[in-house]
PDB file of C-alpha atoms (C1' of nucleotides) in Angstrom:
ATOM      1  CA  UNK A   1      85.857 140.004  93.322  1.00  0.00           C
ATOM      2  CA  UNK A   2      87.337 136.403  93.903  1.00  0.00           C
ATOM      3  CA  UNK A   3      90.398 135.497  91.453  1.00  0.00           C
ATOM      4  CA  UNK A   4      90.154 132.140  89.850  1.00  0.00           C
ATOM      5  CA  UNK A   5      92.263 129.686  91.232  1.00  0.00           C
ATOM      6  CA  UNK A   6      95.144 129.615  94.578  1.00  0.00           C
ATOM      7  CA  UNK A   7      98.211 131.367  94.858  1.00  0.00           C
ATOM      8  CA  UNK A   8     101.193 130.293  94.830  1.00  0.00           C
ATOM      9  CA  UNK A   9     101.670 130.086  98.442  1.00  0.00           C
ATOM     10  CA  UNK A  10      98.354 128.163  99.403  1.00  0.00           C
ATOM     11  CA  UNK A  11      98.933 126.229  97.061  1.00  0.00           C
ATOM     12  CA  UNK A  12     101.879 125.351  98.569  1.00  0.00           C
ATOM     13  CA  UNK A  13      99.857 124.757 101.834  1.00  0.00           C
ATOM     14  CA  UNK A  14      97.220 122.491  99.988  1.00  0.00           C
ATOM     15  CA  UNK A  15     100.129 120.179  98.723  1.00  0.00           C
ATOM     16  CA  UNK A  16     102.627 119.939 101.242  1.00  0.00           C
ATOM     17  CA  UNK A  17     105.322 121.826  99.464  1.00  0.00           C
ATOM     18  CA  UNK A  18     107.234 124.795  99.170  1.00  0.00           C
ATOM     19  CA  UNK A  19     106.669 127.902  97.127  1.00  0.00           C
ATOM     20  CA  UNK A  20     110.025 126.931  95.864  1.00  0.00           C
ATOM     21  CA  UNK A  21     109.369 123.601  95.153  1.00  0.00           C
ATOM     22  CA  UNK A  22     106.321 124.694  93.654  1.00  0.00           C
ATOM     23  CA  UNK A  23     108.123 126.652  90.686  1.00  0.00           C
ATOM     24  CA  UNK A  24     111.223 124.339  90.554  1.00  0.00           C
ATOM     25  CA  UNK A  25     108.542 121.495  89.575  1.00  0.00           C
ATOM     26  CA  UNK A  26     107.095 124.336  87.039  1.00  0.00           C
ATOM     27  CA  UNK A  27     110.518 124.771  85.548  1.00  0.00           C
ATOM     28  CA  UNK A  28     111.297 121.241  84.856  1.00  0.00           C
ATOM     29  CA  UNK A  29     108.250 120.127  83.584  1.00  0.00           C
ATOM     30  CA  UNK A  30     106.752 118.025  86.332  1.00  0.00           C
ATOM     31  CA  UNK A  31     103.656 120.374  86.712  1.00  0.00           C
ATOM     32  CA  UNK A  32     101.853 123.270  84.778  1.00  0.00           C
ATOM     33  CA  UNK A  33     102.052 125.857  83.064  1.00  0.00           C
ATOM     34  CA  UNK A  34     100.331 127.003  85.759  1.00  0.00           C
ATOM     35  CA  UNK A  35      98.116 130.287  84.386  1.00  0.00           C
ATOM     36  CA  UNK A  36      99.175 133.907  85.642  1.00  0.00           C
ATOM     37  CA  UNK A  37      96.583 136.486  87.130  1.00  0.00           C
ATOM     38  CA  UNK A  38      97.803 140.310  85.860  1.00  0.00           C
ATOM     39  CA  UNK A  39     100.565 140.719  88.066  1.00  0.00           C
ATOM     40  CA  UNK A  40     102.478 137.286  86.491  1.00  0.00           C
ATOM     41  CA  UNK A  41     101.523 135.941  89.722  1.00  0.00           C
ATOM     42  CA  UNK A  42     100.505 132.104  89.416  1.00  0.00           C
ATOM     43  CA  UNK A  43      97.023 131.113  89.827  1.00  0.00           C
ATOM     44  CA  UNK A  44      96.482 127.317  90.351  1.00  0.00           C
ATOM     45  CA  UNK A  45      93.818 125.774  89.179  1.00  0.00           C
ATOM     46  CA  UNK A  46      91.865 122.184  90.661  1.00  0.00           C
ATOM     47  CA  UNK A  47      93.315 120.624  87.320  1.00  0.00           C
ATOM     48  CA  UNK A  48      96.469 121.865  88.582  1.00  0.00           C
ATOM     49  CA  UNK A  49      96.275 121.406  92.662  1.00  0.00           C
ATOM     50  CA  UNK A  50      94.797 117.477  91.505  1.00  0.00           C
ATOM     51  CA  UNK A  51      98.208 116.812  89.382  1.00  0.00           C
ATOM     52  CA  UNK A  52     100.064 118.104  91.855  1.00  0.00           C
ATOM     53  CA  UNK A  53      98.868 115.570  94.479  1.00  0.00           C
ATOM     54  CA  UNK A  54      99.364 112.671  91.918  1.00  0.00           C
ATOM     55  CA  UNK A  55     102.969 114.338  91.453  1.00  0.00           C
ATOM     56  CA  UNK A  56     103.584 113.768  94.773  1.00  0.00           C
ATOM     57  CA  UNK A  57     102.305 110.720  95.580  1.00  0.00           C
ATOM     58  CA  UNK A  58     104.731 109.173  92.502  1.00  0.00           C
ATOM     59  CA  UNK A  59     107.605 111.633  94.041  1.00  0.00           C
ATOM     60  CA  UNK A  60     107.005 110.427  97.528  1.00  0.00           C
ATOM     61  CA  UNK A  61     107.345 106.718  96.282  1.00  0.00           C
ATOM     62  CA  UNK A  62     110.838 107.989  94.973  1.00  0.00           C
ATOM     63  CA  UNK A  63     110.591 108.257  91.840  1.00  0.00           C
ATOM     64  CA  UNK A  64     112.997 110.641  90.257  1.00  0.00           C
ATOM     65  CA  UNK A  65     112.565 114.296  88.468  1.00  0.00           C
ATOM     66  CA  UNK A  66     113.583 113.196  84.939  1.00  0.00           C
ATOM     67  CA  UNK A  67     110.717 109.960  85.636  1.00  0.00           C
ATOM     68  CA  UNK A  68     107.722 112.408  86.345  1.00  0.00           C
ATOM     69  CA  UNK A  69     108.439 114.872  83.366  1.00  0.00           C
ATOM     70  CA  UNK A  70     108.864 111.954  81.303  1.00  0.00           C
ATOM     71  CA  UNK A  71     105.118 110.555  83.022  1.00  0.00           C
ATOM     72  CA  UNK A  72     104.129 114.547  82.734  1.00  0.00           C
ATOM     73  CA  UNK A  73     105.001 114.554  79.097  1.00  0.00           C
ATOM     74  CA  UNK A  74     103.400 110.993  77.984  1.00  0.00           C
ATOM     75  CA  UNK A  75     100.266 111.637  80.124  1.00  0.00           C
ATOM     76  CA  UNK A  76      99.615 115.165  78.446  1.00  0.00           C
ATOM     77  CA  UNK A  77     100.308 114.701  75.062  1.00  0.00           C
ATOM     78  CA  UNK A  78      98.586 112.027  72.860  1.00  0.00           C
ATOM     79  CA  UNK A  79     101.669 110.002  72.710  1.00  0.00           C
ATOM     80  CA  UNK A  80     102.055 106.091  71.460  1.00  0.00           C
ATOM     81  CA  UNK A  81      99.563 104.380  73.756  1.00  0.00           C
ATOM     82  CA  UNK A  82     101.801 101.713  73.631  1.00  0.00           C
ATOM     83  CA  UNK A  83     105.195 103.575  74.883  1.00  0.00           C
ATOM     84  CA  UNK A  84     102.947 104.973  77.479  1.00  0.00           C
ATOM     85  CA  UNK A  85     101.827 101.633  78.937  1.00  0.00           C
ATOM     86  CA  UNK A  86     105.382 100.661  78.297  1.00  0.00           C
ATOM     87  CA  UNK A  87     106.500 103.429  80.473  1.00  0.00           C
ATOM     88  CA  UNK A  88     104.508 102.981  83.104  1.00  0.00           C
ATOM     89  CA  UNK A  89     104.652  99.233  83.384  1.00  0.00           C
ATOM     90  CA  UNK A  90     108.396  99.665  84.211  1.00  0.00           C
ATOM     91  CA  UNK A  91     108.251 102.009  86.184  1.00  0.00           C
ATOM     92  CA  UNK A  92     105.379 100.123  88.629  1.00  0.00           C
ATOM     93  CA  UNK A  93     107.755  97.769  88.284  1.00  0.00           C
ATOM     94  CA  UNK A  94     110.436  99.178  89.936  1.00  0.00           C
ATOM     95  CA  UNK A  95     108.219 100.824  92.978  1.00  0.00           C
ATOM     96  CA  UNK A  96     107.355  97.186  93.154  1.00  0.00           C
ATOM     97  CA  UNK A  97     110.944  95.951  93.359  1.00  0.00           C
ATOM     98  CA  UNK A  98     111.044  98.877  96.216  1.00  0.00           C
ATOM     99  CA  UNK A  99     108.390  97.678  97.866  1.00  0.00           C
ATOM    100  CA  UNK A 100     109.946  94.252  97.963  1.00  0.00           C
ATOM    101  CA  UNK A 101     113.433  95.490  98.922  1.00  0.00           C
ATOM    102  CA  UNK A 102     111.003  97.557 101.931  1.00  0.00           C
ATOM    103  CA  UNK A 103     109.576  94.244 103.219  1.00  0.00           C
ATOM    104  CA  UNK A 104     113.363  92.556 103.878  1.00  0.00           C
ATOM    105  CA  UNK A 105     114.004  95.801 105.481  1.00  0.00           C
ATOM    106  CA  UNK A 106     111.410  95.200 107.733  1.00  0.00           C
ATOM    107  CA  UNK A 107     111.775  91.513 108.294  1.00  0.00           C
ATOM    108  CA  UNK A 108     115.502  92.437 109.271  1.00  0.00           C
ATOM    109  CA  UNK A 109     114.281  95.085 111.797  1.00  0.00           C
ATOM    110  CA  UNK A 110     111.865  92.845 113.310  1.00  0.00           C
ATOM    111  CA  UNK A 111     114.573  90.186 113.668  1.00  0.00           C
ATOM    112  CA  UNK A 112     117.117  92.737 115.310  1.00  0.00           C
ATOM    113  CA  UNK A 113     113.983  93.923 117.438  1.00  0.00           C
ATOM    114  CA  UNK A 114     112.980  90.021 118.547  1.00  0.00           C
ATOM    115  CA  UNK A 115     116.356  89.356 119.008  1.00  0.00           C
ATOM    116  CA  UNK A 116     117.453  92.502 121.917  1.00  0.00           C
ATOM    117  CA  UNK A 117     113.597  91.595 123.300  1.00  0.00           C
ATOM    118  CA  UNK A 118     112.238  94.151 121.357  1.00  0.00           C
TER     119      UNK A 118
ATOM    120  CA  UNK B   1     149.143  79.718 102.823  1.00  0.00           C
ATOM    121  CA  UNK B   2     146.060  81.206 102.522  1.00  0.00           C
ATOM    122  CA  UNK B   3     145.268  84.124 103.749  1.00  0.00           C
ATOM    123  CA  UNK B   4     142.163  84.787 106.182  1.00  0.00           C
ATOM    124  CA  UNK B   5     139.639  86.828 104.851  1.00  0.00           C
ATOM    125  CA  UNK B   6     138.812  88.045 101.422  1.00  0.00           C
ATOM    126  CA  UNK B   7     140.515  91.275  99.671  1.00  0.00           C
ATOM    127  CA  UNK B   8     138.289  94.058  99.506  1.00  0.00           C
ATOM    128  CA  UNK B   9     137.811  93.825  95.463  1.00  0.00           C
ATOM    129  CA  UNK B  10     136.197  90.104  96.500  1.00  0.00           C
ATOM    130  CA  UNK B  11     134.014  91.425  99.265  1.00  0.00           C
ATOM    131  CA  UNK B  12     133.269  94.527  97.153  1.00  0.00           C
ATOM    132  CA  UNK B  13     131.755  91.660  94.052  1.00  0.00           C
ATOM    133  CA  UNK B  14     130.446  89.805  96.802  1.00  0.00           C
ATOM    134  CA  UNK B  15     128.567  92.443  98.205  1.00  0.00           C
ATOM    135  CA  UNK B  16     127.331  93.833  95.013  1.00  0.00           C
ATOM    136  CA  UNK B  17     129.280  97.765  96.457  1.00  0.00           C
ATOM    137  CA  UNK B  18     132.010  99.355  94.748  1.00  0.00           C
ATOM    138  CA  UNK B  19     135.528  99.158  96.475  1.00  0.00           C
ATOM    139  CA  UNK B  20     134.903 103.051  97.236  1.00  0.00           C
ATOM    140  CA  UNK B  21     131.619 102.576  98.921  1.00  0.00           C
ATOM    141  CA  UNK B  22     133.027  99.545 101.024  1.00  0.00           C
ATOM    142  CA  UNK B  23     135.877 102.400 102.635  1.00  0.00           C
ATOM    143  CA  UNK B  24     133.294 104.843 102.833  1.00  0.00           C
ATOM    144  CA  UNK B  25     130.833 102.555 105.132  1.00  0.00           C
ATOM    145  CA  UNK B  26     133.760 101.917 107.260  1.00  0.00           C
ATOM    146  CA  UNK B  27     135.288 105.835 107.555  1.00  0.00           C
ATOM    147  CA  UNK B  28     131.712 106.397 107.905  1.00  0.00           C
ATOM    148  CA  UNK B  29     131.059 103.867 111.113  1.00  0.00           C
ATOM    149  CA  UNK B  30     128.667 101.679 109.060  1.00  0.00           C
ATOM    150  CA  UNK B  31     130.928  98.749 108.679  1.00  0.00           C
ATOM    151  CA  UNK B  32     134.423  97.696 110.875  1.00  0.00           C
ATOM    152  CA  UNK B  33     136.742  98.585 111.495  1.00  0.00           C
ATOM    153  CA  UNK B  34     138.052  95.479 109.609  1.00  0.00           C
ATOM    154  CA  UNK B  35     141.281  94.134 109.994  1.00  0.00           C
ATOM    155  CA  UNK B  36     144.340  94.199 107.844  1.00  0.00           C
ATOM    156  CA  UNK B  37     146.995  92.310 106.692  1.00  0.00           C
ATOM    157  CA  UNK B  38     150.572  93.113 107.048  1.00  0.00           C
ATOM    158  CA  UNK B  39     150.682  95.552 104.095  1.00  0.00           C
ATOM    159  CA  UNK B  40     147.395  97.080 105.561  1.00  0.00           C
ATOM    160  CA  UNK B  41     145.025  95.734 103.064  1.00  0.00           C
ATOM    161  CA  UNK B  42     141.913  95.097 104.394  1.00  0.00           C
ATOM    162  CA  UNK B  43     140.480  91.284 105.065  1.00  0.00           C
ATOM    163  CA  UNK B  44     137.058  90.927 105.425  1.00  0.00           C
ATOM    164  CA  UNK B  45     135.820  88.182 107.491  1.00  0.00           C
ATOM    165  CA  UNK B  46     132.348  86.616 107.333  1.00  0.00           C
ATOM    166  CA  UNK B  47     131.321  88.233 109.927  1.00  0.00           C
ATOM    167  CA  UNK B  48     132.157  91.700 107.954  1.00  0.00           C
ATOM    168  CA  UNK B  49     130.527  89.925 104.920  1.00  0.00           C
ATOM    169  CA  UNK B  50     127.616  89.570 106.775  1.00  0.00           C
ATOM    170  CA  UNK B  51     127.121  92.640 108.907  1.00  0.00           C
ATOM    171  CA  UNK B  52     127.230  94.460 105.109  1.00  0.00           C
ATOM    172  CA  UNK B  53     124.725  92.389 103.940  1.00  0.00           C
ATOM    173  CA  UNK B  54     122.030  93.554 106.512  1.00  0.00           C
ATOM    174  CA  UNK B  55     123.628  97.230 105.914  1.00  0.00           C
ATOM    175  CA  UNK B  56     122.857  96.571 102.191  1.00  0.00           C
ATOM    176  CA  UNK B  57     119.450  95.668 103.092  1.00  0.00           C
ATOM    177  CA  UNK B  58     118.382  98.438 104.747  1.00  0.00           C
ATOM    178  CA  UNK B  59     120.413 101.398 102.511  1.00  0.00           C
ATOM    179  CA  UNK B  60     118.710  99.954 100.011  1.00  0.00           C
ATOM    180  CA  UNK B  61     115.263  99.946 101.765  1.00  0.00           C
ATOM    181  CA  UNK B  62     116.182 104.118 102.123  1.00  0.00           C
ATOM    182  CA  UNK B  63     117.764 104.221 105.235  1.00  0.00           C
ATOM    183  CA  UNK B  64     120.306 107.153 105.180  1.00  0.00           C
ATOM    184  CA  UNK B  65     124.180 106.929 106.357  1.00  0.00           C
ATOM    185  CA  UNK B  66     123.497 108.477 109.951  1.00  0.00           C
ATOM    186  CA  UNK B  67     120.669 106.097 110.682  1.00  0.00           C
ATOM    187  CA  UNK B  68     122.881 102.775 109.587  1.00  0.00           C
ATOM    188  CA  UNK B  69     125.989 104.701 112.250  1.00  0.00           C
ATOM    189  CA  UNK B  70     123.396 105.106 115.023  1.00  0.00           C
ATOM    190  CA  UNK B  71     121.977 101.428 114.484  1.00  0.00           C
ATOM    191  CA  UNK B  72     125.522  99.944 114.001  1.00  0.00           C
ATOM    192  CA  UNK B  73     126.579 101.243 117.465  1.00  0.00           C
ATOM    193  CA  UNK B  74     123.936 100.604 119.302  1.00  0.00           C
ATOM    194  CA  UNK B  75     123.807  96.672 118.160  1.00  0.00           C
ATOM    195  CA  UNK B  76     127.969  97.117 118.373  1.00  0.00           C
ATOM    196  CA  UNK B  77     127.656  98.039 122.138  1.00  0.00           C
ATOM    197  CA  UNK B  78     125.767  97.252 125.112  1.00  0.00           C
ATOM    198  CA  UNK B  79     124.001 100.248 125.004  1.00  0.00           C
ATOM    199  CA  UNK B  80     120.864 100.749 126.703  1.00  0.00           C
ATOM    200  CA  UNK B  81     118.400  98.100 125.271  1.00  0.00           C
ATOM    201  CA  UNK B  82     115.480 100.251 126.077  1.00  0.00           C
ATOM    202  CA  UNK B  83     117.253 103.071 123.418  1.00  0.00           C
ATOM    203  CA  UNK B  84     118.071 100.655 120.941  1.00  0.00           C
ATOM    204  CA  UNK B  85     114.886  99.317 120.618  1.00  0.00           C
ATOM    205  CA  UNK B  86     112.847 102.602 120.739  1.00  0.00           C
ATOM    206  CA  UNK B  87     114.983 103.355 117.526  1.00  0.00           C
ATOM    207  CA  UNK B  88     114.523 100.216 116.064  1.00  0.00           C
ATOM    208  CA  UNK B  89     110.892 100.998 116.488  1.00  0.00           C
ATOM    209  CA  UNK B  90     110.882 104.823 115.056  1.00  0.00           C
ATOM    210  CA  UNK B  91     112.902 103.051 111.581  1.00  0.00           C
ATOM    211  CA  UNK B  92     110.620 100.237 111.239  1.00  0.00           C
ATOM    212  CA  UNK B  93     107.501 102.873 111.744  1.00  0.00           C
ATOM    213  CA  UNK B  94     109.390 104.735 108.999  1.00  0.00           C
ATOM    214  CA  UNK B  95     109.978 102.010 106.478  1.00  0.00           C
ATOM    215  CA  UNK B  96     106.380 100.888 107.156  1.00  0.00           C
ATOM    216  CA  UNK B  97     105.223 104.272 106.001  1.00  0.00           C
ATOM    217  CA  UNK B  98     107.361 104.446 103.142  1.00  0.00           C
ATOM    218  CA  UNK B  99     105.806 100.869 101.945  1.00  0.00           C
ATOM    219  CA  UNK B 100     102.274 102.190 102.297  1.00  0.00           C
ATOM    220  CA  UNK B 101     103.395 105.457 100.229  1.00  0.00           C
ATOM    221  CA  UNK B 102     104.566 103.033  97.695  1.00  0.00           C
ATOM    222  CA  UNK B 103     101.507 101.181  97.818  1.00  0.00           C
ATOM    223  CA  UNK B 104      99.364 104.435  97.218  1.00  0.00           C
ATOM    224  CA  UNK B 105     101.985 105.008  94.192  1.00  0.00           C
ATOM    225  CA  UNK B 106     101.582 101.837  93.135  1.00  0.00           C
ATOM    226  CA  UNK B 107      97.371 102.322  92.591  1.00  0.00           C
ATOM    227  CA  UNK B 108      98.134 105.746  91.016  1.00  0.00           C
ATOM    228  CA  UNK B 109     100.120 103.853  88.422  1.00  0.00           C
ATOM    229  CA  UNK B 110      97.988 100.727  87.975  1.00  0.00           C
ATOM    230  CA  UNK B 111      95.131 103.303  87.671  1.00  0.00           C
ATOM    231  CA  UNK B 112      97.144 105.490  84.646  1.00  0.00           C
ATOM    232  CA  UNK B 113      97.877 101.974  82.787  1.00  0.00           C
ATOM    233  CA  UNK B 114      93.901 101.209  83.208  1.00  0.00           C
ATOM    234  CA  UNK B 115      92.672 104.164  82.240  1.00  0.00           C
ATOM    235  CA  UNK B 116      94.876 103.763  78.971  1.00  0.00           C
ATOM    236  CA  UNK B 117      93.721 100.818  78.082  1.00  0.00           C
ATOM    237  CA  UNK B 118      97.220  98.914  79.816  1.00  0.00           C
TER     238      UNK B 118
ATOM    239  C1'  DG C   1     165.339  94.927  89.273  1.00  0.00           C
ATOM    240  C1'  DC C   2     161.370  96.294  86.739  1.00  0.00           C
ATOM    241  C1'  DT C   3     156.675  96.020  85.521  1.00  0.00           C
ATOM    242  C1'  DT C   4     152.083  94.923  86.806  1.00  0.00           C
ATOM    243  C1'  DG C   5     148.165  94.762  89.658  1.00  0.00           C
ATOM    244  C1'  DA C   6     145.735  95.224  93.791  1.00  0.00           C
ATOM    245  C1'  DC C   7     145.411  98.068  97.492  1.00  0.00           C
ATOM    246  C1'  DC C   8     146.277 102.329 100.533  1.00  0.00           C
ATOM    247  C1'  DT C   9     145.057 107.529 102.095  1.00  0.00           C
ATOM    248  C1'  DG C  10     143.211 112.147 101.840  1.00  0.00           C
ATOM    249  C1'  DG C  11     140.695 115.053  99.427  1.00  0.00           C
ATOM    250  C1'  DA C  12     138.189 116.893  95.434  1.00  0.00           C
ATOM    251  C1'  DG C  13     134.164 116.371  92.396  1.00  0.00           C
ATOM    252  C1'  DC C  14     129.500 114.969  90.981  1.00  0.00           C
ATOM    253  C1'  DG C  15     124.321 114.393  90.326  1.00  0.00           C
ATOM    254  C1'  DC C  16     120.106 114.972  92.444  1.00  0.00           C
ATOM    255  C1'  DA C  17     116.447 117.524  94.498  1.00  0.00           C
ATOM    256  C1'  DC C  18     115.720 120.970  96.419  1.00  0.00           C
ATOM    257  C1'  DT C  19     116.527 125.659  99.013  1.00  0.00           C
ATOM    258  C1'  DC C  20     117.884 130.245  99.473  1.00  0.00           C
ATOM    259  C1'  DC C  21     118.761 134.805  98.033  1.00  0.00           C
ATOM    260  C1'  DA C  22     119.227 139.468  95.685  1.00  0.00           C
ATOM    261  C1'  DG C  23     116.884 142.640  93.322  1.00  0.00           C
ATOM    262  C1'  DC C  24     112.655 143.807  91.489  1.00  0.00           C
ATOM    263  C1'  DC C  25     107.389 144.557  90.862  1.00  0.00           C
ATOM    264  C1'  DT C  26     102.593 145.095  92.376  1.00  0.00           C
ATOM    265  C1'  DG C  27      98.336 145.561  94.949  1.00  0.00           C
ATOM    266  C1'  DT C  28      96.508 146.944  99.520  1.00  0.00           C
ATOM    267  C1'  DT C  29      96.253 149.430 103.810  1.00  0.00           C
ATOM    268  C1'  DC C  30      96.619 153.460 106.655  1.00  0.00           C
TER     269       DC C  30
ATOM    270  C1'  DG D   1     102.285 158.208  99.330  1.00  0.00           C
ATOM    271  C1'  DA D   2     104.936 155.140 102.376  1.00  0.00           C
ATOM    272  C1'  DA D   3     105.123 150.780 104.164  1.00  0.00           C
ATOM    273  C1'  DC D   4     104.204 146.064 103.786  1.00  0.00           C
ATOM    274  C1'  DA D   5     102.857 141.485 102.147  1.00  0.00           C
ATOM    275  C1'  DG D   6     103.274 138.448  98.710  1.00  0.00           C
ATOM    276  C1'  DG D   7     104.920 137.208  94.363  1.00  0.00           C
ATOM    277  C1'  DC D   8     108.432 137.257  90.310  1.00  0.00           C
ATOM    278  C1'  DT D   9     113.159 135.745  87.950  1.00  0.00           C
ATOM    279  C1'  DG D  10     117.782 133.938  87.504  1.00  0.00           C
ATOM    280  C1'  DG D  11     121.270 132.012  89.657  1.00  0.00           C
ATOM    281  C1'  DA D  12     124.057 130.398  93.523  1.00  0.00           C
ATOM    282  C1'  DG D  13     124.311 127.289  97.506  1.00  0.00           C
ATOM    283  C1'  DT D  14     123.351 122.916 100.283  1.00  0.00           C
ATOM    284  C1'  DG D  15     123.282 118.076 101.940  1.00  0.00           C
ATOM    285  C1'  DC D  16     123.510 113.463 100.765  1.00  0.00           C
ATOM    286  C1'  DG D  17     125.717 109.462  99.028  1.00  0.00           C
ATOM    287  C1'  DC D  18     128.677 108.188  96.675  1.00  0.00           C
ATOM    288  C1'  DT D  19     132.674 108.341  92.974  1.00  0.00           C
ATOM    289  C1'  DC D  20     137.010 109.545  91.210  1.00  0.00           C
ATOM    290  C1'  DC D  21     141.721 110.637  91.412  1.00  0.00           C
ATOM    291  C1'  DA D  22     146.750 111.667  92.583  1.00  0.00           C
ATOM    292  C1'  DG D  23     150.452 109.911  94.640  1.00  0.00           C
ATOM    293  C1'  DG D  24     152.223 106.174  97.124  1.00  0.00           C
ATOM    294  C1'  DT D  25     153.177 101.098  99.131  1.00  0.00           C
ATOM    295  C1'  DC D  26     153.737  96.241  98.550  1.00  0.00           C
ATOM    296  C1'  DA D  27     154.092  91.319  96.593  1.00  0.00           C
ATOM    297  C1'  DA D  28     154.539  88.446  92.700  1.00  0.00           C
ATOM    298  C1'  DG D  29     156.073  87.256  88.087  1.00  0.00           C
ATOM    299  C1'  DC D  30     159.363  87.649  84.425  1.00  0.00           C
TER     300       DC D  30
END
DNA sequence: GCTTGACCTGGAGCGCACTCCAGCCTGTTC
DNA sequence: GAACAGGCTGGAGTGCGCTCCAGGTCAAGC
């Protein structure tokens, strides 16, 4: 009989993590509670594995631990729709000061690259 | 008389660092070695000012400490110009990816604000 | 000549985001 | 029923990029 939902380590697999990174995220609120099977072995669900990826994407942008709990928190809960906006406005904001600070980066590596006849 | 250079608390406003982080590049290799006065304080000329502005630029784009060593000696020496720009290349394929991560970060939070009613 | 302020060095400490590990449990396989 | 794979917890350790500090030098102002 097939158990609902992935373990913990193909989960791990799906995302692109570690088991470890799996249950540190767990622990601080950035994903979960995952559900346990009758061992206390996690069981991820799609709900879960689709989170994760979103998780991810934000964590890959750089965006820090305390950010996604705080995101974690406001998206779960029925918070203040407007301190939920609020949060997230600033916080595109910033990946889009990144992204800005990204495209000098570039322009400056293209120039030393031109220059030495890249 | 006025001295040549500025004082490392000027170059440290000027550059927007801390005085800590300005000796740190330089034990580090990222910056220097600048020259000193006759009490050994350090005098930053605009060169210096300069070459920390384009260091900025890029630790701020994510580049780590050993990557801004590696590309300050090879634009510091005549190394081979075939290695220098291959790793020009790999950095600029890296900050590239990094935008287009931010990018997909960026649509996962415009998304979030829309489906809240931003 | 004494205080003040800016700077020096070498080295310790810190926050973040993992990462690893000991010691334990459980379900399966032979 | 012994061995093994895979998972569990709590807690310690790691690497990076600073950041802070003790203890000292030096020049200028009073």
């Amino acid at each position: 009989m097939t158990m609902h939902g992935m373990a913990i380590g193909d989960a791990a697999r799906a995302a692109g993590l570690t088991e470890d990174t799996l249950r540190y995220y767990e622990r601080e609120g950035l994903v979960g509670p995952v559900g346990r099977d009758s061992a206390g072995h996690r069981r991820y669900a799609d709900d879960d594995l689709a989170w994760i990826g979103i998780v991810t994407c934000l964590r890959d942008a750089g965006l820090g631990i305390a950010d996604l709990r705080r995101f974690t928190e406001l998206l779960r809960s029925a918070a203040e729709p407007t301190e939920r906006t609020a949060f997230l406005l600033r916080r595109r904001d910033e990946l889009v000061a990144r992204r800005d600070a990204l495209d000098n980066a570039i322009t400056v590596l293209d120039e030393k690259i031109d220059h030495y006849g890249g």
